[in-house]
Coordinates of C-alpha atoms in Angstrom, one line a residue:
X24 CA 0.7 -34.3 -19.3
X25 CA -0.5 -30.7 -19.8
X26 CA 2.4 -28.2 -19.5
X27 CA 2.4 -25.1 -16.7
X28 CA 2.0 -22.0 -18.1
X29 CA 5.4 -20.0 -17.4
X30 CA 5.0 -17.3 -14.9
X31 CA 6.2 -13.5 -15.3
X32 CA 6.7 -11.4 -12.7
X33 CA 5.5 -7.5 -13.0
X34 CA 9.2 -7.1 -14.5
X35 CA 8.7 -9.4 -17.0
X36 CA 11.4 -12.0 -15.5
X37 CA 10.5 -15.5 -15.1
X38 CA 9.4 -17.4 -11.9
X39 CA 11.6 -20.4 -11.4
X40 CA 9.3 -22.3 -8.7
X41 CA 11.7 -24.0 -6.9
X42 CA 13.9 -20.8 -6.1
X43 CA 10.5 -19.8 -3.8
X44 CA 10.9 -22.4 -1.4
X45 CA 15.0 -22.3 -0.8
X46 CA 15.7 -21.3 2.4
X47 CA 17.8 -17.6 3.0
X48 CA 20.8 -17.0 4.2
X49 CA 20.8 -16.4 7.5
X50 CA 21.4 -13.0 9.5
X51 CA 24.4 -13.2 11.4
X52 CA 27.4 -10.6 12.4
X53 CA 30.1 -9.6 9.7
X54 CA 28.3 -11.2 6.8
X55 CA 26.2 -8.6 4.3
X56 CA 22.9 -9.3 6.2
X57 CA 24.7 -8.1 9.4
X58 CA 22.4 -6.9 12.2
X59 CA 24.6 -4.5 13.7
X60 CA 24.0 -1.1 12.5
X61 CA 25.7 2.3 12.3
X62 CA 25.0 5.4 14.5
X63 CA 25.6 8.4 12.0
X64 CA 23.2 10.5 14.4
X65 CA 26.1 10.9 17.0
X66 CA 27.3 14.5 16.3
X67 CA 25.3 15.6 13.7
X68 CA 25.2 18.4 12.2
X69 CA 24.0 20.2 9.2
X70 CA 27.3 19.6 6.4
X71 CA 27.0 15.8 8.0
X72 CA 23.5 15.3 7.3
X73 CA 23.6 17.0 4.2
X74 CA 26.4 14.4 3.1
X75 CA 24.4 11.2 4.3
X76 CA 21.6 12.7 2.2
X77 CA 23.8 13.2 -0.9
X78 CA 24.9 9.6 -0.5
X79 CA 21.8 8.4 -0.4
X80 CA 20.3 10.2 -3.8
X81 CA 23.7 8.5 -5.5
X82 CA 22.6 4.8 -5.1
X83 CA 24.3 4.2 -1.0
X84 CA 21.6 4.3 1.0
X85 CA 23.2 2.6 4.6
X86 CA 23.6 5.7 6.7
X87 CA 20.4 7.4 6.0
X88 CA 18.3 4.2 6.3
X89 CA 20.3 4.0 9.9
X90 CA 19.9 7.4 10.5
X91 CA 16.0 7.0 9.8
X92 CA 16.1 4.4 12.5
X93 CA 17.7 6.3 15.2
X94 CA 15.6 9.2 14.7
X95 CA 12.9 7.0 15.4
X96 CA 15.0 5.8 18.3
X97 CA 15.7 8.9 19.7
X98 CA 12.6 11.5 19.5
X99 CA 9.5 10.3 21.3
X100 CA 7.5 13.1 19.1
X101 CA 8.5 11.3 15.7
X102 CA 8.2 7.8 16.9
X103 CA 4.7 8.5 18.4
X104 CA 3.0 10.9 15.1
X105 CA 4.5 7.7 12.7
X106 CA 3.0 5.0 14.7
X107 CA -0.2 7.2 14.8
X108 CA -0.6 6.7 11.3
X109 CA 1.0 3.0 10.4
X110 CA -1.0 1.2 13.1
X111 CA -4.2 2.9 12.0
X112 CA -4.1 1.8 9.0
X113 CA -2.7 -1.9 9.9
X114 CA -5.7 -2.3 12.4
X115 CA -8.4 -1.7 9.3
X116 CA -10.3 -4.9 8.6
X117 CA -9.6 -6.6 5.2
X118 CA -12.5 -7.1 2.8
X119 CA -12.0 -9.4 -0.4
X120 CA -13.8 -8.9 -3.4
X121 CA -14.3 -11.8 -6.1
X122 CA -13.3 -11.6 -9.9
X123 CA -16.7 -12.6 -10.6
X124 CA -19.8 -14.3 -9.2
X125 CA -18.8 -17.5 -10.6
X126 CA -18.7 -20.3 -8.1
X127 CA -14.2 -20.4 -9.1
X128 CA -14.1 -17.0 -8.4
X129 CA -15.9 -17.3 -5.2
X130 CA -14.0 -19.8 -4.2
X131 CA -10.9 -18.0 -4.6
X132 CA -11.7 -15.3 -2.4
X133 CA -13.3 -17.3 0.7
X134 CA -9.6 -19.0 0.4
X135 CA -8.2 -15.0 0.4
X136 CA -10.7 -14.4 3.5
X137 CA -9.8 -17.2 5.5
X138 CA -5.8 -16.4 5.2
X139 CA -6.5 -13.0 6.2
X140 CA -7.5 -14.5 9.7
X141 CA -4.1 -15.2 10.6
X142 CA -3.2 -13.6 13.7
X143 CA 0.2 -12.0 12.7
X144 CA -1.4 -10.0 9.8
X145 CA -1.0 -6.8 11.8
X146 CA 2.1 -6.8 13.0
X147 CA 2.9 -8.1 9.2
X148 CA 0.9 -4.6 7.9
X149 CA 2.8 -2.5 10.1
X150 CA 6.0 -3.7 8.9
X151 CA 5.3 -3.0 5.5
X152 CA 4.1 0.5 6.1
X153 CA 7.7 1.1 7.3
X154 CA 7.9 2.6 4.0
X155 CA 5.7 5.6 5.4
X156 CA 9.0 6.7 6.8
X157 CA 11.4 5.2 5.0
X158 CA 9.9 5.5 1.4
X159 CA 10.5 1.6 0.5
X160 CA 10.4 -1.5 2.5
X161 CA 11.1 -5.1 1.8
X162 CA 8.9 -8.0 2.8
X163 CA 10.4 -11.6 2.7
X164 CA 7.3 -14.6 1.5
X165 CA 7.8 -17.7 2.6
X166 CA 5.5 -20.1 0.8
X167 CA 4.3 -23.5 2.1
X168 CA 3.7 -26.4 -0.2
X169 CA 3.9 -29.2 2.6
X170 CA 0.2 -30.1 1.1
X171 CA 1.0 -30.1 -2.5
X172 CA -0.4 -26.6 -2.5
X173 CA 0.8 -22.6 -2.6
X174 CA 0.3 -20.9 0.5
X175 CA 1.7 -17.8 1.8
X176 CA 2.9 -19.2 4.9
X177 CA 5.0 -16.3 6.6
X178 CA 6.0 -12.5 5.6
X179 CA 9.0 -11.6 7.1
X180 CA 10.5 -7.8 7.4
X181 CA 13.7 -7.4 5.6
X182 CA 16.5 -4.9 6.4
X183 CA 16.7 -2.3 3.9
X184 CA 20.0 -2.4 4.0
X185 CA 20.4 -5.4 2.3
X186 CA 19.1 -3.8 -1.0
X187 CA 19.6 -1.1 -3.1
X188 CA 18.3 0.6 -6.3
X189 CA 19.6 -0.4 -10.3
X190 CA 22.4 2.5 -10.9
X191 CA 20.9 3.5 -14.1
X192 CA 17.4 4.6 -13.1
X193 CA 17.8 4.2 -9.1
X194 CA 14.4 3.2 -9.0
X195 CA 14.3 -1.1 -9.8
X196 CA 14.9 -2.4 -6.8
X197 CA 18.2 -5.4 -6.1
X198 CA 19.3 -7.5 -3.5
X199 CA 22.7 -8.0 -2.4
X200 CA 24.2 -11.5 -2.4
X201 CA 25.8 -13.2 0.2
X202 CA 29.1 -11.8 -2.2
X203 CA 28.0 -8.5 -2.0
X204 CA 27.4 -8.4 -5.8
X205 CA 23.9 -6.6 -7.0
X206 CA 21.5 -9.6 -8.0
X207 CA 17.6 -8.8 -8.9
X208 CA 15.2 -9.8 -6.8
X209 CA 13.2 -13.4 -6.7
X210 CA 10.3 -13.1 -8.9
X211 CA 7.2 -14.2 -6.7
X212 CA 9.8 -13.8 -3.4
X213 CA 9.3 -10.3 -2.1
X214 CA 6.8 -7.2 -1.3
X215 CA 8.6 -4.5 -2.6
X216 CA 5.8 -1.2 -1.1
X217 CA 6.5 2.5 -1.7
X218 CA 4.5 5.0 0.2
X219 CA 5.8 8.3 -0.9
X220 CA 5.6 11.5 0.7
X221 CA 6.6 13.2 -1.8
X222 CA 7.3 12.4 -6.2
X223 CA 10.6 11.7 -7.4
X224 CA 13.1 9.1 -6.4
X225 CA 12.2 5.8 -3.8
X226 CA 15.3 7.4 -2.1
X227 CA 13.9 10.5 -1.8
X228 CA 10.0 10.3 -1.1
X229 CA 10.4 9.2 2.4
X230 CA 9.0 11.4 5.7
X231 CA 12.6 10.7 7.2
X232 CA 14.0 13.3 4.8
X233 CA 12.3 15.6 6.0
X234 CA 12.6 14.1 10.0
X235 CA 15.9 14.6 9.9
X236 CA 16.6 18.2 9.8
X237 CA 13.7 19.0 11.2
X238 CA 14.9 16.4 14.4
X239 CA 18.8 17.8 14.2
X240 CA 18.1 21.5 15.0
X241 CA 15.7 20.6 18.0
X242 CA 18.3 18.2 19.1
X243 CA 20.6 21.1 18.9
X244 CA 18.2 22.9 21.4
X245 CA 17.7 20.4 23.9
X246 CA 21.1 20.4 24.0
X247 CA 21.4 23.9 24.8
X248 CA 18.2 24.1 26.9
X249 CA 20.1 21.3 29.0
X250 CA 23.1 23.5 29.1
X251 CA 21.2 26.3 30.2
X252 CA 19.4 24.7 32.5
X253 CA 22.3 23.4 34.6
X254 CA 24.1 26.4 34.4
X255 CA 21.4 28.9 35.1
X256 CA 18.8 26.9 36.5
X257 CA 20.5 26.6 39.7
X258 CA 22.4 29.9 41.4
X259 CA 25.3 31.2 41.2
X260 CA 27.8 30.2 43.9
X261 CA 30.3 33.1 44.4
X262 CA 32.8 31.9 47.1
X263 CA 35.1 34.8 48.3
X264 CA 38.5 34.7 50.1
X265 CA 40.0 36.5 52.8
X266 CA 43.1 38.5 52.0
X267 CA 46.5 36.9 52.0
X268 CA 45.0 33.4 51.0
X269 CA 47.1 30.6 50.4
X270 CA 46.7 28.9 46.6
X271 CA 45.9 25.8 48.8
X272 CA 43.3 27.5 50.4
X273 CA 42.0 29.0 46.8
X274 CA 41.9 25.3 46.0
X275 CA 39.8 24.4 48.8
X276 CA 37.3 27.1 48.4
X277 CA 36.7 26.5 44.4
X278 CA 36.1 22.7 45.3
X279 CA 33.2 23.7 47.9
X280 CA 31.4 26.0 45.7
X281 CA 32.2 23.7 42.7
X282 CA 30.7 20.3 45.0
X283 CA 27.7 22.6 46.4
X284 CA 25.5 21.8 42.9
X285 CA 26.0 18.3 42.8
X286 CA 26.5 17.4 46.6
X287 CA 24.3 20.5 48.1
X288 CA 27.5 20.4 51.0
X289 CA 30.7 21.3 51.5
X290 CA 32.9 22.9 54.6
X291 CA 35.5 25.7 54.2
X292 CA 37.5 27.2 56.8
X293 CA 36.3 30.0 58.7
X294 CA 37.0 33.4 57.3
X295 CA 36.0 32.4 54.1
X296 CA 32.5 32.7 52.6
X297 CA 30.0 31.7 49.8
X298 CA 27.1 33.7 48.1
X299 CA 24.3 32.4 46.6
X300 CA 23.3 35.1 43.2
X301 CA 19.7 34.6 41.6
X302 CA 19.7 35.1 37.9
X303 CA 16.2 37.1 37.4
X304 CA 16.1 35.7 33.9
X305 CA 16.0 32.4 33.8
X306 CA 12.0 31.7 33.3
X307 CA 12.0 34.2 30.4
X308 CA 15.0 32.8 28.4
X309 CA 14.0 28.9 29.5
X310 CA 10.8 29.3 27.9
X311 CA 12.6 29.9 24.8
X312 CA 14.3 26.9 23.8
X313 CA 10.6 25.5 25.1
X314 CA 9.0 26.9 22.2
X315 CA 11.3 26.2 19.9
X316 CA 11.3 22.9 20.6
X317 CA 7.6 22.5 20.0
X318 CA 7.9 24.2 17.0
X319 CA 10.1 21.8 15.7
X320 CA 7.6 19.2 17.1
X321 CA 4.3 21.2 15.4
X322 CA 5.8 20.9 12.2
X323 CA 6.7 16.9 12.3
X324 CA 3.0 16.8 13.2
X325 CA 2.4 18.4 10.2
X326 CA 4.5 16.6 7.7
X327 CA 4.0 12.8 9.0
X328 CA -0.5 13.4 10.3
X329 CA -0.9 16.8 8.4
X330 CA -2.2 18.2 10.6
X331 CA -1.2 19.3 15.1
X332 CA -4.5 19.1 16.6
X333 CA -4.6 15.3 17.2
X334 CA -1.2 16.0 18.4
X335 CA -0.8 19.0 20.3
X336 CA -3.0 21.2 22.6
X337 CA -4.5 24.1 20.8
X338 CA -6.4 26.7 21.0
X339 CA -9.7 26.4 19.0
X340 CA -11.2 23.1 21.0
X341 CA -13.4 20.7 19.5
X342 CA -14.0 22.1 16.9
X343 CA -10.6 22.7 15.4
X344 CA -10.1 18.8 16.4
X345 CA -13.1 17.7 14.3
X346 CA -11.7 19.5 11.0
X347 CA -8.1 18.0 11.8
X348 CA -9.1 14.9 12.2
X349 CA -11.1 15.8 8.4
X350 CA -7.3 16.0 7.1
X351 CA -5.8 12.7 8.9
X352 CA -8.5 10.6 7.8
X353 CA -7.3 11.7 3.8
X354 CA -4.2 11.1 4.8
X355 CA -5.4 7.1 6.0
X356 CA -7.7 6.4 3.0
X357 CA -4.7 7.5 0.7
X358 CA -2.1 5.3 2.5
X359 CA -5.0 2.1 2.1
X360 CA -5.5 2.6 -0.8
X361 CA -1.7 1.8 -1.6
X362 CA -1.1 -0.9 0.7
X363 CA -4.0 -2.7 -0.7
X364 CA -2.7 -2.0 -4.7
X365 CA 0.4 -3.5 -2.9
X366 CA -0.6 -6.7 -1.2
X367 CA -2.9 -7.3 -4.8
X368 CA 0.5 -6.7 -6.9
X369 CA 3.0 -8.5 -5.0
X370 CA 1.3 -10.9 -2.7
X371 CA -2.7 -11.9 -3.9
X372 CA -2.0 -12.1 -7.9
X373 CA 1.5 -14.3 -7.6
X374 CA -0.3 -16.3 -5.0
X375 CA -3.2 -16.8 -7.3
X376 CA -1.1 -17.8 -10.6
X377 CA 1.2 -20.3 -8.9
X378 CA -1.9 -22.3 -7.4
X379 CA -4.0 -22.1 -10.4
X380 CA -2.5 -20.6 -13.1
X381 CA -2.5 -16.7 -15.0
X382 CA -5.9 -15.5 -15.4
X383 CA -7.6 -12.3 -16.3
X384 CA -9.1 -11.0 -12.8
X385 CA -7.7 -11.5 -9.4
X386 CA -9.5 -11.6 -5.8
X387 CA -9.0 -8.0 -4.7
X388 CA -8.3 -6.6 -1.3
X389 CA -10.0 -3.3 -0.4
X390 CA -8.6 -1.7 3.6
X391 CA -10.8 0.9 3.9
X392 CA -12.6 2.2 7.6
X393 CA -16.8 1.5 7.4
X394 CA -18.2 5.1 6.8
X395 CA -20.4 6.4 9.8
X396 CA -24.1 5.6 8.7
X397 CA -27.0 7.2 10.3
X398 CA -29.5 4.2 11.3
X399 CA -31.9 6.1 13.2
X400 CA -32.6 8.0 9.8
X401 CA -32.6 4.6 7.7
X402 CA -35.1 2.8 10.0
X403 CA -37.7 6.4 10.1
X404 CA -37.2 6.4 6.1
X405 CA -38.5 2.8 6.1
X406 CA -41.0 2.8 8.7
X407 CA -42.4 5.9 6.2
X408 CA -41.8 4.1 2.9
X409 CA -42.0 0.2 3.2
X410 CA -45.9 0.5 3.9
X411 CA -45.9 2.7 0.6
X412 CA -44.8 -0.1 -1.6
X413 CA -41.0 0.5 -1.4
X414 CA -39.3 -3.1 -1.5
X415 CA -36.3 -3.9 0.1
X416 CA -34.3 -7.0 0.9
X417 CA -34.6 -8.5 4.4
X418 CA -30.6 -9.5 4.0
X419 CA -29.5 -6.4 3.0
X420 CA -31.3 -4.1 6.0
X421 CA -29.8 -6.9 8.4
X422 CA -25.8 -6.3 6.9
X423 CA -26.5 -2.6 7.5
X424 CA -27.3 -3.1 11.0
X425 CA -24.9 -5.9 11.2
X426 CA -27.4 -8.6 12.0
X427 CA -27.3 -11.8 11.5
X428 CA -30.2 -13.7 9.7
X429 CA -32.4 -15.8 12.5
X430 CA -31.5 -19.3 13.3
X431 CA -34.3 -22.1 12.9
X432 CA -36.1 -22.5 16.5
X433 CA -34.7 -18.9 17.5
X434 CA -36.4 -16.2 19.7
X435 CA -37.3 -13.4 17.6
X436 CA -37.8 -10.3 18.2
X437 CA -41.6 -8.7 16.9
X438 CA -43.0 -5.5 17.2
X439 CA -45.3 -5.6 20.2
X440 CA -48.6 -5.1 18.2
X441 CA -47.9 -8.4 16.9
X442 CA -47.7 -9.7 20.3
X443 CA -50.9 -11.5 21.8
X444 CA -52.6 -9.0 23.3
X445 CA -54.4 -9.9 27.1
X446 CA -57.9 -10.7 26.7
X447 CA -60.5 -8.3 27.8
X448 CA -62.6 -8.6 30.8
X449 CA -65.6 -10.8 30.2
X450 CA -68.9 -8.7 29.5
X451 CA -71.9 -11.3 30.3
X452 CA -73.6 -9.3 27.5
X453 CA -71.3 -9.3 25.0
X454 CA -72.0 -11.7 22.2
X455 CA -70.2 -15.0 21.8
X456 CA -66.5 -15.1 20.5
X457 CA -65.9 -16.7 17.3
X458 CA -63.9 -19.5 16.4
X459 CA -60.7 -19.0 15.8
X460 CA -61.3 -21.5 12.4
X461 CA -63.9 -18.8 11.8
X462 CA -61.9 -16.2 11.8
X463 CA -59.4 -17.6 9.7
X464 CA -61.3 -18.8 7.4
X465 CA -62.9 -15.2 6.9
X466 CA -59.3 -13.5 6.9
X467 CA -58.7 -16.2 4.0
X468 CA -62.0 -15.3 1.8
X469 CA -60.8 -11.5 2.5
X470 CA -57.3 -12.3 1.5
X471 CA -58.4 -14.2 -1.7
X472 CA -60.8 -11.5 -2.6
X473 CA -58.6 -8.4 -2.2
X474 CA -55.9 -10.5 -4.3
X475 CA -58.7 -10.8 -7.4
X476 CA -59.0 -7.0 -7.6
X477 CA -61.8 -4.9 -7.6
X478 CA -62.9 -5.8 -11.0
X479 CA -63.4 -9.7 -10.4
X480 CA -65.4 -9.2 -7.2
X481 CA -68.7 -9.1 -9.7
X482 CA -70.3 -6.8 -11.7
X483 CA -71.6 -4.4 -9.5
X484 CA -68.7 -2.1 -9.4
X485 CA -67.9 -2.4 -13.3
X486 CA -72.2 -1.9 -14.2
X487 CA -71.9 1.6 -12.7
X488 CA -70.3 3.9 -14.4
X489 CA -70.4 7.6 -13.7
X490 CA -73.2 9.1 -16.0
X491 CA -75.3 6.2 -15.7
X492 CA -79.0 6.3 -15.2
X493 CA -80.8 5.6 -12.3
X494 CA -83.5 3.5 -13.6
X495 CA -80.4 1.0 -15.9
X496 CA -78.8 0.5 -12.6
X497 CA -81.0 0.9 -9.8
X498 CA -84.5 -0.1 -11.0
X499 CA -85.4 3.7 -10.6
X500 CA -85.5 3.1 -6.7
X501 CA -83.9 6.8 -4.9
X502 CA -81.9 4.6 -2.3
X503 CA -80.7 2.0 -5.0
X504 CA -79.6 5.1 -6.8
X505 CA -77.7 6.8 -4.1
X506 CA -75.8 3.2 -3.0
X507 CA -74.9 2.6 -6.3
X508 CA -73.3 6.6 -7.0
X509 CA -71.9 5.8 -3.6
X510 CA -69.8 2.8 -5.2
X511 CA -68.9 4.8 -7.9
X512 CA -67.4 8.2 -5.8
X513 CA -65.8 5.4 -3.3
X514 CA -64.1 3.7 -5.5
X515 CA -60.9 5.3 -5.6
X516 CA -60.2 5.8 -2.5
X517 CA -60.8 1.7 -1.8
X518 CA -58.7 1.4 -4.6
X519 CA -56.1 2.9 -2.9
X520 CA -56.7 1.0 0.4
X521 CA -57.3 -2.0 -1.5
X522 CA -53.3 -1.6 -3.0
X523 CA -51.5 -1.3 0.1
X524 CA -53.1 -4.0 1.8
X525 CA -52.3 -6.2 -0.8
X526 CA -48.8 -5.3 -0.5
X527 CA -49.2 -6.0 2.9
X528 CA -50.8 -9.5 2.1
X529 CA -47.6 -10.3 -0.1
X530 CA -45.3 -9.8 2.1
X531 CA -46.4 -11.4 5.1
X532 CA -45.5 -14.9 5.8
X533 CA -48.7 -15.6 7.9
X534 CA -52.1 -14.6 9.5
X535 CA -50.6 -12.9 12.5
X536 CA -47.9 -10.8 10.6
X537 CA -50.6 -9.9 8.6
X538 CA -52.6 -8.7 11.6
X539 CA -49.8 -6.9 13.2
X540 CA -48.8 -4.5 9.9
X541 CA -52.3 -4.1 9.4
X542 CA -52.3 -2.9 13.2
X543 CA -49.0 -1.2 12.7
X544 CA -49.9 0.3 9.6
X545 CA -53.4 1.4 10.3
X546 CA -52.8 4.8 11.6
X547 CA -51.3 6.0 8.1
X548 CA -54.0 3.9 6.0
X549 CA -55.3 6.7 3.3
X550 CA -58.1 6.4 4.2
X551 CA -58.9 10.6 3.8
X552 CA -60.8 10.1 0.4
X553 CA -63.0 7.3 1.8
X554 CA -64.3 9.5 4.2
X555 CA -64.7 12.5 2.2
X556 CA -67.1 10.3 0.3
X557 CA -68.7 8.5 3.0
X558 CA -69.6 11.9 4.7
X559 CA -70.8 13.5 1.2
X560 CA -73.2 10.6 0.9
X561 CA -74.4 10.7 4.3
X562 CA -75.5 14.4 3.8
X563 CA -77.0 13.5 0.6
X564 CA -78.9 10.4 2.1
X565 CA -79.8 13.2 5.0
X566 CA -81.5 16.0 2.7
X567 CA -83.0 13.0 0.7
X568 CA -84.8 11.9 3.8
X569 CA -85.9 15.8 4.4
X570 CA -87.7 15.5 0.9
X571 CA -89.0 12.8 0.9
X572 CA -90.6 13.6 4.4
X573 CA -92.0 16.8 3.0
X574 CA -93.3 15.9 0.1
X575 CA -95.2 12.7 2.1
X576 CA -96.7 15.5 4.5
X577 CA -97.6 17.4 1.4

């Protein structure tokens, strides 16, 4: 019995198979894979952040991977611009390329394409592209071998949390045990992605770095816009006593004007009296923390979709829009790019060695969005070169139009100068139709000849060559001599008729095709030279004529 190969992982560590399938330790309160997070964005402020930050670049991520959460929680502008761009790339359709064009390699990626078509795959995608924000995420791969075969059966999100980064380079990833001891990770067991926004440290490459201050100071001014807005948004109530007022009656008069902004009523005793004061500068100064507060919003925009037009409404219309959208879409194909060098590292080429074994080449993934192609212009270039000669595969014009190729007994589609056209009214005089056998059989001679070329359609053609004499060719007769200069100045351009109906010929599959792109096809025949000739000799046979009738009345 042949040995397995032994399997490395990209770290170089060994795969010990049956670890893959063990079952993880559950998620439940007080234990290290504890649900229940921290709020460290209640009271923040700018030496707090900077400590959760500094934490963080030591090797204790916790409170800035919960403070990445709330933030998300907590500003609609941030959780909005980051979905933007993680669900537009986990909604791109998946396309597998093989190793090779061997029937294996085939094989191998049909298998990749048909797992693809699970239904989950999205929501999978978009949990792995929490590392947009973040800067790392952990996927979980639960393998099924319930058929004696290796299957990625479920990818499951993991907390962050739950890992951390080697403390002498902070960038190889560990788990934490069910001890709390650093462990490394299961070979074969997880899909470690890093989308950075930046170089440097996993820790420090996420857009929540960046999130977070920019989130704190506008927090900082909807709180004061809130403030403001209560206490100036509303008018001042000014309640004023009469003289000789008893503190009881002081009391009474501050809890009226005090009740009148939340109850709008209140009663006081006569002699006493409230004024209502207007502040004058309340839109002025509102609009203020308004701005600001966009600001703040304009430039998350910026760092997370590069780019506020998609975003925000700005001057410059359409236009603008267009070239914005220029910027996002680099943003996209950059992100694709590196979730599909991540699936291919940690989830296509492990699946592919444990069911069959290392190899050389892998099934690849490619996510990238179908480039806009201009059809109209593809089917006018053909129509123009196709009769020319140009040859091009049925198959692949039907993939570019995203056809799909007929189905035996199906109703195609022709151009309508292949349809049967009505017969004409019947003419008593005209002469009798012919046979449709007849006609066949004639297309068929026609058919056979063209195919045999000009120069095995006798010697005629070949025996007159240009400088010949009229008496070798022509037995010295004047008309012989003209027909036979005639084939000789013709030639070309039947030549040139001759090719393209040939092509024609070879690429239809019958009679009537061959009728309707001869129809089709007719109106750009070059025919110019032909007729150039055929006129010459007409004038020539003309002024012969004149001559000859001359010299006979001479």
């Amino acid at each position: 019995m042949a040995l397995r190969p032994q399997l490395l992982d990209r770290w170089g560590r060994p795969v010990d198979r049956s670890a893959l399938v063990e079952e993880r330790t559950a998620t439940t309160i007080g234990s290290v894979r504890s649900p229940v997070s921290g709020y460290p964005a209640d009271g923040l402020n700018p030496i707090r952040l900077a400590q959760i930050l500094r934490e963080a670049d030591h090797g204790n991520p916790i409170r800035y991977l919960e403070l990445a959460e709330q933030i998300e929680e907590r500003d609609p502008h941030y959780l909005g611009v980051l979905s933007t761009r993680k669900r537009s790339v986990s909604q791109i359709d998946i396309s597998v390329e093989a190793a090779s064009d061997s029937a294996e390699d085939v094989a191998r990626a049909d298998m990749v394409r048909e797992w693809l078509k699970r239904d989950e795959l999205t929501d999978d995608l978009f949990d792995i592209l929490d590392a947009v924000g973040k800067g790392y995420s952990f996927t979980l791969i639960g393998w099924d071998v319930s058929e004696g075969q290796w299957m990625p059966a479920t990818l499951d999100r993991q907390d962050p949390r739950w890992f951390r980064f080697e403390r002498g380079d902070l960038m190889t990833p560990v788990k934490i045990t069910d001890n709390g001891a650093e462990a490394p990770l299961d070979p074969f067991r997880y899909i470690f992605a890093t989308i950075r926004a930046k170089s440097g440290l996993h820790l420090r490459s996420g857009l929540a770095r960046v999130a977070a201050w920019g989130w704190m100071f506008k927090a900082f001014t909807l709180r004061d816009w809130s403030i403001f807005t209560q206490t100036y948004g509303q008018p001042l109530r000014l309640g004023k006593w009469h003289q000789g007022a008893s503190e009881r009656e002081k009391d009474l008069l501050f809890q009226a004007v005090a009740n009148i902004a939340g109850d709008c009523a209140a009663i006081i005793p006569a002699g006493m009296e409230i004024a209502f004061i207007e502040s004058k500068t309340v839109g002025a100064s509102a609009d203020l923390y308004e701005k600001r507060a966009d600001w703040f919003d304009r430039q998350i925009s910026k760092a997370v979709l590069g780019q506020t037009a998609t975003t925000d409404a700005i001057a410059g219309g359409h236009a603008v829009g267009k070239e914005h959208r220029k910027v996002q879409e680099d943003i996209e194909r950059a992100d694709c790019k590196a979730l599909a060098a991540i699936l291919n590292r940690d989830l296509i080429r492990p699946w592919m060695d444990l069911e069959f074994g290392p190899s050389k080449n892998y099934p690849r993934l490619k996510i990238e969005r179908p480039e806009a192609e201009d059809l109209v212009a593809l089917s006018s270039a053909l129509e123009k070169l196709v009769p020319l000669g140009l040859e091009v595969e049925a198959s692949e014009i039907r993939d570019r139009f995203h056809l799909s190729e007929p189905k035996p007994g199906a109703k195609i589609l022709v151009p309508p100068a292949m349809k049967p056209a009505d017969p004409p009214p019947s003419d008593p005089n005209a002469p009798p139709a012919t046979d449709p056998r007849e006609r066949n059989g004639v297309i068929e001679r026609i058919s056979a000849k063209i195919k045999r070329g000009p120069a095995s359609s006798g010697g005629d053609v070949a025996l007159q060559a240009e400088g010949a004499s009229t008496g070798e060719n022509s037995g010295g007769s004047p008309e012989a001599a003209l027909a036979a200069r005639m084939q000789v100045e013709a030639a070309p351009g039947i030549d040139l008729m001759v090719d393209q109906i040939s092509i024609m010929l070879e690429r239809a599959g019958s009679l009537e095709e061959f009728r309707g792109m001869l129809l089709a096809a007719f109106p750009s025949l070059h025919a110019e030279g032909l007729a150039q000739t055929m006129a010459m000799g007409l004038m020539v046979a003309d002024l012969a004529g004149r001559a000859s009738a001359e010299g006979d009345d001479a």
